[in-house]
Amino acid sequence: QVFRDGAFSADPHPGNVLVACAPAERGGCAPVLLDWGWVVRLDARTLGAYRALVVALADMDVGAASRALHDAGYRNSQDTRVPERSVEFFEHLLRDTGDRARAAEESRAFRERRKKQRDDDEAAGTREKAGRVMSQVPDSFFFLLRVFGLLRGTCAELGVSIPLIEIMALHARCGLLDDAA
């Protein structure tokens, strides 16, 4: 929904979304939205930026990911000095899913890496007075975080590992091809 259609349910639970299946010659399976209250529609520019972001993350292209974040309207106080830190943050958010223990360990390691960066900045005298502060965040970003959080939580509870960014990038690439056609 997000990367192909540019519209998605930000409250995807069985009371709001179901899957309807038809024979393959009639289109196969597709999501059906039952409640449109939390449906988010992305404008073409934002959709393009989110597609570019997940493709860049899948390709491990820090420069393209940083540009995509900027194009999406995401800004923070360190973007000029160390834009790769925003990319690291989004890589962490969109990392492969796994069980609860794995998620906890990855989050702990990420927090430790961030603390080391803060300590290194402090020692070098380059740390911003207020630290890292988000100065601009697109509204749609919060809805995406909710959806990704629900997906991550469900996978953690069920102990399911999926390559989240690879799946998102596949659909982003398909959306780009659909648009080109």
Coordinates of N, CA, C and O in Angstrom, one line a residue, residues 93-106 149 151-164:
L93 N 15.4 1.6 12.2 CA 13.9 1.4 12.2 C 13.4 0.4 11.3 O 12.5 -0.3 11.5
L94 N 14.1 0.3 10.1 CA 13.6 -0.6 9.0 C 14.4 -1.9 8.9 O 14.4 -2.6 7.9
R95 N 15.2 -2.2 10.0 CA 16.0 -3.4 9.9 C 15.1 -4.7 9.9 O 13.9 -4.6 10.1
D96 N 15.8 -5.8 9.6 CA 15.0 -7.1 9.5 C 14.3 -7.3 10.9 O 14.8 -6.9 11.9
T97 N 13.2 -8.0 10.8 CA 12.4 -8.3 12.0 C 13.0 -9.5 12.6 O 13.8 -10.2 12.0
G98 N 12.6 -9.8 13.9 CA 13.1 -11.0 14.6 C 12.3 -11.1 15.9 O 11.4 -10.4 16.1
D99 N 12.7 -12.1 16.7 CA 12.1 -12.2 18.0 C 12.4 -11.1 19.0 O 13.2 -10.3 18.7
R100 N 11.7 -11.2 20.1 CA 11.9 -10.1 21.1 C 13.3 -9.9 21.6 O 13.8 -8.8 21.7
A101 N 14.0 -11.1 21.8 CA 15.4 -11.0 22.3 C 16.3 -10.3 21.3 O 17.1 -9.5 21.6
R102 N 16.1 -10.7 20.0 CA 16.9 -10.0 19.0 C 16.6 -8.5 18.9 O 17.6 -7.7 18.8
A103 N 15.4 -8.2 18.9 CA 15.0 -6.8 18.9 C 15.6 -6.0 20.0 O 16.1 -4.9 19.8
A104 N 15.5 -6.6 21.2 CA 16.1 -5.9 22.4 C 17.6 -5.7 22.3 O 18.1 -4.6 22.6
E105 N 18.3 -6.7 21.8 CA 19.7 -6.6 21.6 C 20.1 -5.6 20.6 O 21.0 -4.8 20.8
E106 N 19.4 -5.6 19.5 CA 19.7 -4.6 18.4 C 19.4 -3.2 18.9 O 20.2 -2.3 18.6
G149 N 5.9 0.0 13.3 CA 6.0 -0.5 14.7 C 5.0 -1.7 15.0 O 5.4 -2.6 15.6
L151 N 4.0 -3.7 12.7 CA 4.6 -4.9 11.9 C 5.7 -5.5 12.7 O 5.8 -6.7 12.9
R152 N 6.6 -4.6 13.2 CA 7.8 -5.2 14.0 C 7.3 -5.9 15.3 O 7.8 -6.9 15.6
G153 N 6.3 -5.3 15.9 CA 5.8 -5.9 17.2 C 5.2 -7.2 16.9 O 5.3 -8.2 17.7
T154 N 4.4 -7.3 15.8 CA 3.7 -8.6 15.5 C 4.8 -9.7 15.2 O 4.7 -10.8 15.7
C155 N 5.8 -9.3 14.4 CA 6.9 -10.2 14.1 C 7.6 -10.6 15.3 O 8.0 -11.8 15.5
A156 N 7.9 -9.7 16.2 CA 8.7 -10.0 17.4 C 7.8 -11.0 18.3 O 8.4 -12.0 18.8
E157 N 6.5 -10.7 18.4 CA 5.7 -11.6 19.2 C 5.6 -13.0 18.7 O 5.6 -14.0 19.4
L158 N 5.6 -13.1 17.3 CA 5.5 -14.4 16.7 C 6.8 -15.0 16.4 O 6.9 -16.2 16.0
G159 N 7.9 -14.3 16.6 CA 9.3 -14.8 16.4 C 9.5 -15.0 14.9 O 10.2 -15.9 14.5
V160 N 9.0 -14.1 14.1 CA 9.1 -14.2 12.6 C 10.2 -13.2 12.1 O 10.2 -12.0 12.5
S161 N 11.1 -13.7 11.3 CA 12.1 -12.9 10.7 C 11.8 -12.6 9.3 O 11.6 -13.6 8.5
I162 N 11.7 -11.3 8.9 CA 11.5 -11.0 7.5 C 12.5 -9.9 7.2 O 12.8 -9.0 8.0
P163 N 13.0 -9.9 5.9 CA 13.9 -8.8 5.5 C 13.1 -7.5 5.1 O 12.8 -7.3 3.9
L164 N 12.7 -6.8 6.1 CA 11.7 -5.7 6.0 C 12.1 -4.7 4.9 O 11.3 -4.4 4.0

